[in-house]
């Protein structure tokens, strides 16, 4: 089965703790993206990566960090500096070149108390 | 920044009726895409319309694009209960340093009543 996996589906953390969300794809896509979705809202771009060992900040990167050491993997760390981390986090990928469609994972719902 | 604004925010219709959702945007685009999201799930790509196209069909979906008004509409004909979901438009303004950045609207929550 080709696709994007995110784990875990639900994640609970105490305030002040860093937490890392996993995103893996076996679609051989070059570009990967992290989005945040709040209830009843659209998606906002956190970070994106076009190739291995390269990534750029999106619109709301403060309090988040990423790495792209392997083509298949693009983990997102939500740090204690993120003021309001409770949200639904979505990872997506896209093939190289003129392809426009993004493929999404199932999401991770993070709750910080 | 949220470029796409969708209207209505919520829509409830009877099964078999048609559903129309609208999306407006602010800047020039290369293409506009529509995605569907079932509750608590990831997004699924439905259809893409390029800036030089005015209308596109895919099964029960019909998308129109009016670049002069910076707006698009998604029509779902003969709705089914399984069409219940949130629908998002996403604008692609072209590559920024080679990277595609989609900007999503806030979505329309569609409920199909049996």
Short mmCIF file of C-alpha atoms in Angstrom, two decimals:
data_model
loop_
_atom_site.label_atom_id
_atom_site.label_comp_id
_atom_site.label_asym_id
_atom_site.label_seq_id
_atom_site.Cartn_x
_atom_site.Cartn_y
_atom_site.Cartn_z
CA UNK A 1 0.00 0.00 0.00
CA UNK A 2 1.48 3.34 -1.04
CA UNK A 3 0.73 6.38 1.04
CA UNK A 4 1.56 8.61 3.95
CA UNK A 5 1.44 7.45 7.53
CA UNK A 6 1.33 9.61 10.62
CA UNK A 7 1.69 8.32 14.11
CA UNK A 8 0.27 8.33 16.63
CA UNK A 9 -3.32 9.25 15.78
CA UNK A 10 -3.83 10.83 19.21
CA UNK A 11 -1.10 12.31 21.39
CA UNK A 12 -1.35 13.81 24.85
CA UNK A 13 1.40 15.85 26.49
CA UNK A 14 1.89 18.06 29.50
CA UNK A 15 2.65 21.71 28.99
CA UNK A 16 6.37 22.41 28.79
CA UNK A 17 7.28 19.13 27.09
CA UNK A 18 8.57 18.85 23.55
CA UNK A 19 6.80 16.28 21.38
CA UNK A 20 7.71 14.83 17.98
CA UNK A 21 5.10 13.85 15.40
CA UNK A 22 6.03 11.24 12.85
CA UNK A 23 5.37 11.44 9.09
CA UNK A 24 6.52 8.73 6.67
CA UNK A 25 5.75 8.34 2.97
CA UNK A 26 6.54 5.54 0.51
CA UNK A 27 5.34 7.44 -2.57
CA UNK A 28 8.88 8.47 -3.53
CA UNK A 29 7.78 12.11 -3.34
CA UNK A 30 10.37 14.85 -3.08
CA UNK A 31 8.32 17.55 -1.37
CA UNK A 32 6.76 17.21 2.07
CA UNK A 33 4.66 19.60 4.11
CA UNK A 34 3.35 20.08 7.65
CA UNK A 35 0.06 21.86 8.28
CA UNK A 36 -1.83 22.79 11.40
CA UNK A 37 -5.63 22.75 11.52
CA UNK A 38 -7.68 24.29 14.34
CA UNK A 39 -11.37 23.43 14.86
CA UNK A 40 -13.56 24.72 12.06
CA UNK A 41 -10.59 26.26 10.29
CA UNK A 42 -8.57 25.69 7.19
CA UNK A 43 -4.98 24.51 7.03
CA UNK A 44 -1.99 26.69 7.85
CA UNK A 45 1.49 25.82 6.62
CA UNK A 46 4.12 25.22 9.31
CA UNK A 47 7.17 23.94 7.40
CA UNK A 48 7.91 22.42 4.03
CA UNK A 49 10.78 20.57 2.42
CA UNK A 50 11.56 20.15 -1.25
CA UNK A 51 14.52 17.81 -0.94
CA UNK A 52 16.50 15.91 1.66
CA UNK A 53 18.47 18.08 4.10
CA UNK A 54 16.58 21.21 3.07
CA UNK A 55 13.44 22.80 4.54
CA UNK A 56 11.80 26.22 4.74
CA UNK A 57 9.54 27.96 7.23
CA UNK A 58 5.89 28.31 6.38
CA UNK A 59 3.44 30.88 7.71
CA UNK A 60 3.39 29.74 11.35
CA UNK A 61 6.83 28.16 12.04
CA UNK A 62 7.40 29.73 15.47
CA UNK A 63 7.60 27.08 18.18
CA UNK A 64 8.09 24.22 15.71
CA UNK A 65 11.13 22.48 14.25
CA UNK A 66 11.62 19.84 11.54
CA UNK A 67 14.31 17.67 10.00
CA UNK A 68 14.57 15.94 6.62
CA UNK A 69 17.38 13.42 6.89
CA UNK A 70 15.65 10.86 4.67
CA UNK A 71 13.40 11.31 1.65
CA UNK A 72 10.71 9.18 3.27
CA UNK A 73 10.57 10.94 6.62
CA UNK A 74 9.72 14.48 7.77
CA UNK A 75 9.21 14.57 11.55
CA UNK A 76 7.78 17.65 13.25
CA UNK A 77 8.75 18.67 16.79
CA UNK A 78 6.34 20.84 18.71
CA UNK A 79 8.47 22.64 21.26
CA UNK A 80 7.53 24.16 24.59
CA UNK A 81 7.88 27.57 22.90
CA UNK A 82 4.69 26.97 20.90
CA UNK A 83 2.10 28.93 22.85
CA UNK A 84 -1.01 27.06 21.75
CA UNK A 85 0.04 23.61 20.53
CA UNK A 86 -3.28 21.77 20.86
CA UNK A 87 -4.42 21.16 17.27
CA UNK A 88 -4.79 18.64 14.47
CA UNK A 89 -1.53 18.23 12.53
CA UNK A 90 -1.49 17.07 8.92
CA UNK A 91 1.47 15.95 6.86
CA UNK A 92 1.40 15.98 3.05
CA UNK A 93 3.68 15.16 0.16
CA UNK A 94 3.89 15.98 -3.52
CA UNK A 95 5.74 14.49 -6.47
CA UNK A 96 8.48 16.40 -8.21
CA UNK A 97 7.97 18.63 -11.19
CA UNK A 98 4.69 19.81 -12.60
CA UNK A 99 2.52 17.68 -10.33
CA UNK A 100 0.20 19.89 -8.31
CA UNK A 101 -1.81 17.52 -6.14
CA UNK A 102 -0.79 17.06 -2.52
CA UNK A 103 -1.33 13.72 -0.79
CA UNK A 104 -2.26 13.87 2.88
CA UNK A 105 -1.70 11.59 5.83
CA UNK A 106 -4.50 10.77 8.31
CA UNK A 107 -3.34 13.38 10.82
CA UNK A 108 -2.28 13.46 14.47
CA UNK A 109 -4.47 15.13 17.07
CA UNK A 110 -2.23 16.67 19.73
CA UNK A 111 -3.64 17.72 23.09
CA UNK A 112 -1.44 19.62 25.51
CA UNK A 113 -2.70 20.22 29.05
CA UNK B 1 -2.19 34.02 5.16
CA UNK B 2 -5.62 32.69 4.27
CA UNK B 3 -6.22 33.55 0.66
CA UNK B 4 -9.33 31.47 0.06
CA UNK B 5 -12.62 32.44 1.60
CA UNK B 6 -15.40 29.92 1.31
CA UNK B 7 -19.10 30.40 1.32
CA UNK B 8 -21.23 29.15 2.91
CA UNK B 9 -19.40 28.00 6.04
CA UNK B 10 -21.99 25.26 6.49
CA UNK B 11 -24.56 23.71 4.15
CA UNK B 12 -27.22 21.12 4.93
CA UNK B 13 -29.29 19.55 2.13
CA UNK B 14 -31.39 16.48 1.44
CA UNK B 15 -29.94 13.46 -0.29
CA UNK B 16 -30.35 13.72 -4.03
CA UNK B 17 -30.18 17.52 -4.11
CA UNK B 18 -27.29 19.45 -5.59
CA UNK B 19 -24.74 21.22 -3.38
CA UNK B 20 -22.88 24.35 -4.43
CA UNK B 21 -19.91 25.80 -2.58
CA UNK B 22 -18.05 28.97 -3.47
CA UNK B 23 -14.47 30.10 -2.98
CA UNK B 24 -13.01 33.57 -3.43
CA UNK B 25 -9.34 34.47 -3.45
CA UNK B 26 -7.23 37.59 -3.56
CA UNK B 27 -4.17 37.21 -5.79
CA UNK B 28 -3.39 35.78 -9.21
CA UNK B 29 -3.18 32.01 -9.31
CA UNK B 30 -1.78 29.23 -11.50
CA UNK B 31 -4.46 26.78 -10.48
CA UNK B 32 -7.14 26.17 -7.89
CA UNK B 33 -7.74 22.82 -6.24
CA UNK B 34 -10.62 21.37 -4.24
CA UNK B 35 -10.09 18.89 -1.43
CA UNK B 36 -12.47 16.91 0.76
CA UNK B 37 -11.96 16.09 4.44
CA UNK B 38 -14.03 13.58 6.32
CA UNK B 39 -14.30 14.28 10.03
CA UNK B 40 -11.00 13.71 11.83
CA UNK B 41 -9.22 12.54 8.69
CA UNK B 42 -6.69 13.81 6.18
CA UNK B 43 -7.61 15.68 3.01
CA UNK B 44 -8.30 14.00 -0.31
CA UNK B 45 -7.73 15.77 -3.61
CA UNK B 46 -10.89 16.06 -5.71
CA UNK B 47 -10.19 18.20 -8.74
CA UNK B 48 -7.83 20.85 -10.11
CA UNK B 49 -8.70 23.68 -12.47
CA UNK B 50 -6.01 25.72 -14.18
CA UNK B 51 -6.15 29.49 -14.51
CA UNK B 52 -6.81 29.25 -18.26
CA UNK B 53 -9.78 26.90 -17.78
CA UNK B 54 -13.32 28.01 -17.03
CA UNK B 55 -15.04 24.74 -16.22
CA UNK B 56 -14.07 21.19 -15.41
CA UNK B 57 -16.03 18.02 -14.68
CA UNK B 58 -15.18 14.86 -12.79
CA UNK B 59 -18.01 12.41 -12.21
CA UNK B 60 -20.64 14.22 -10.12
CA UNK B 61 -18.32 17.18 -9.56
CA UNK B 62 -18.35 20.36 -11.60
CA UNK B 63 -15.89 23.17 -10.91
CA UNK B 64 -15.97 26.62 -12.43
CA UNK B 65 -13.35 29.33 -12.27
CA UNK B 66 -13.79 33.04 -12.94
CA UNK B 67 -10.39 34.70 -12.77
CA UNK B 68 -11.86 38.15 -13.39
CA UNK B 69 -13.88 37.81 -10.19
CA UNK B 70 -11.24 35.71 -8.46
CA UNK B 71 -13.78 33.08 -7.56
CA UNK B 72 -14.53 29.41 -8.03
CA UNK B 73 -17.48 27.17 -7.33
CA UNK B 74 -17.78 23.45 -6.68
CA UNK B 75 -21.06 21.76 -7.58
CA UNK B 76 -21.84 18.26 -6.36
CA UNK B 77 -24.82 16.82 -8.20
CA UNK B 78 -27.22 14.15 -6.93
CA UNK B 79 -25.72 14.26 -3.43
CA UNK B 80 -25.31 11.14 -1.32
CA UNK B 81 -24.93 10.62 2.42
CA UNK B 82 -21.29 9.69 1.78
CA UNK B 83 -20.66 13.22 0.46
CA UNK B 84 -21.00 14.54 4.03
CA UNK B 85 -17.62 16.15 4.71
CA UNK B 86 -15.78 19.48 4.75
CA UNK B 87 -14.69 20.85 1.40
CA UNK B 88 -11.68 23.15 0.99
CA UNK B 89 -10.44 25.20 -1.88
CA UNK B 90 -6.69 25.68 -2.18
CA UNK B 91 -4.98 28.21 -4.40
CA UNK B 92 -1.62 27.65 -6.03
CA UNK B 93 0.01 30.96 -6.86
CA UNK B 94 3.02 29.28 -8.42
CA UNK B 95 6.41 28.30 -7.19
CA UNK B 96 8.23 30.25 -4.50
CA UNK B 97 11.94 29.43 -4.83
CA UNK B 98 10.85 26.30 -6.67
CA UNK B 99 8.41 25.19 -3.98
CA UNK B 100 4.68 24.86 -4.33
CA UNK B 101 2.75 26.50 -1.49
CA UNK B 102 -0.97 25.91 -1.40
CA UNK B 103 -3.12 28.36 0.53
CA UNK B 104 -6.30 26.82 1.91
CA UNK B 105 -9.66 28.38 2.61
CA UNK B 106 -11.56 27.78 5.83
CA UNK B 107 -13.82 25.20 4.25
CA UNK B 108 -17.51 24.48 3.83
CA UNK B 109 -19.07 21.83 6.09
CA UNK B 110 -21.54 19.89 3.97
CA UNK B 111 -24.17 17.67 5.58
CA UNK B 112 -26.34 15.40 3.46
CA UNK B 113 -29.52 14.36 5.23
CA UNK B 114 -31.03 10.98 4.28
#
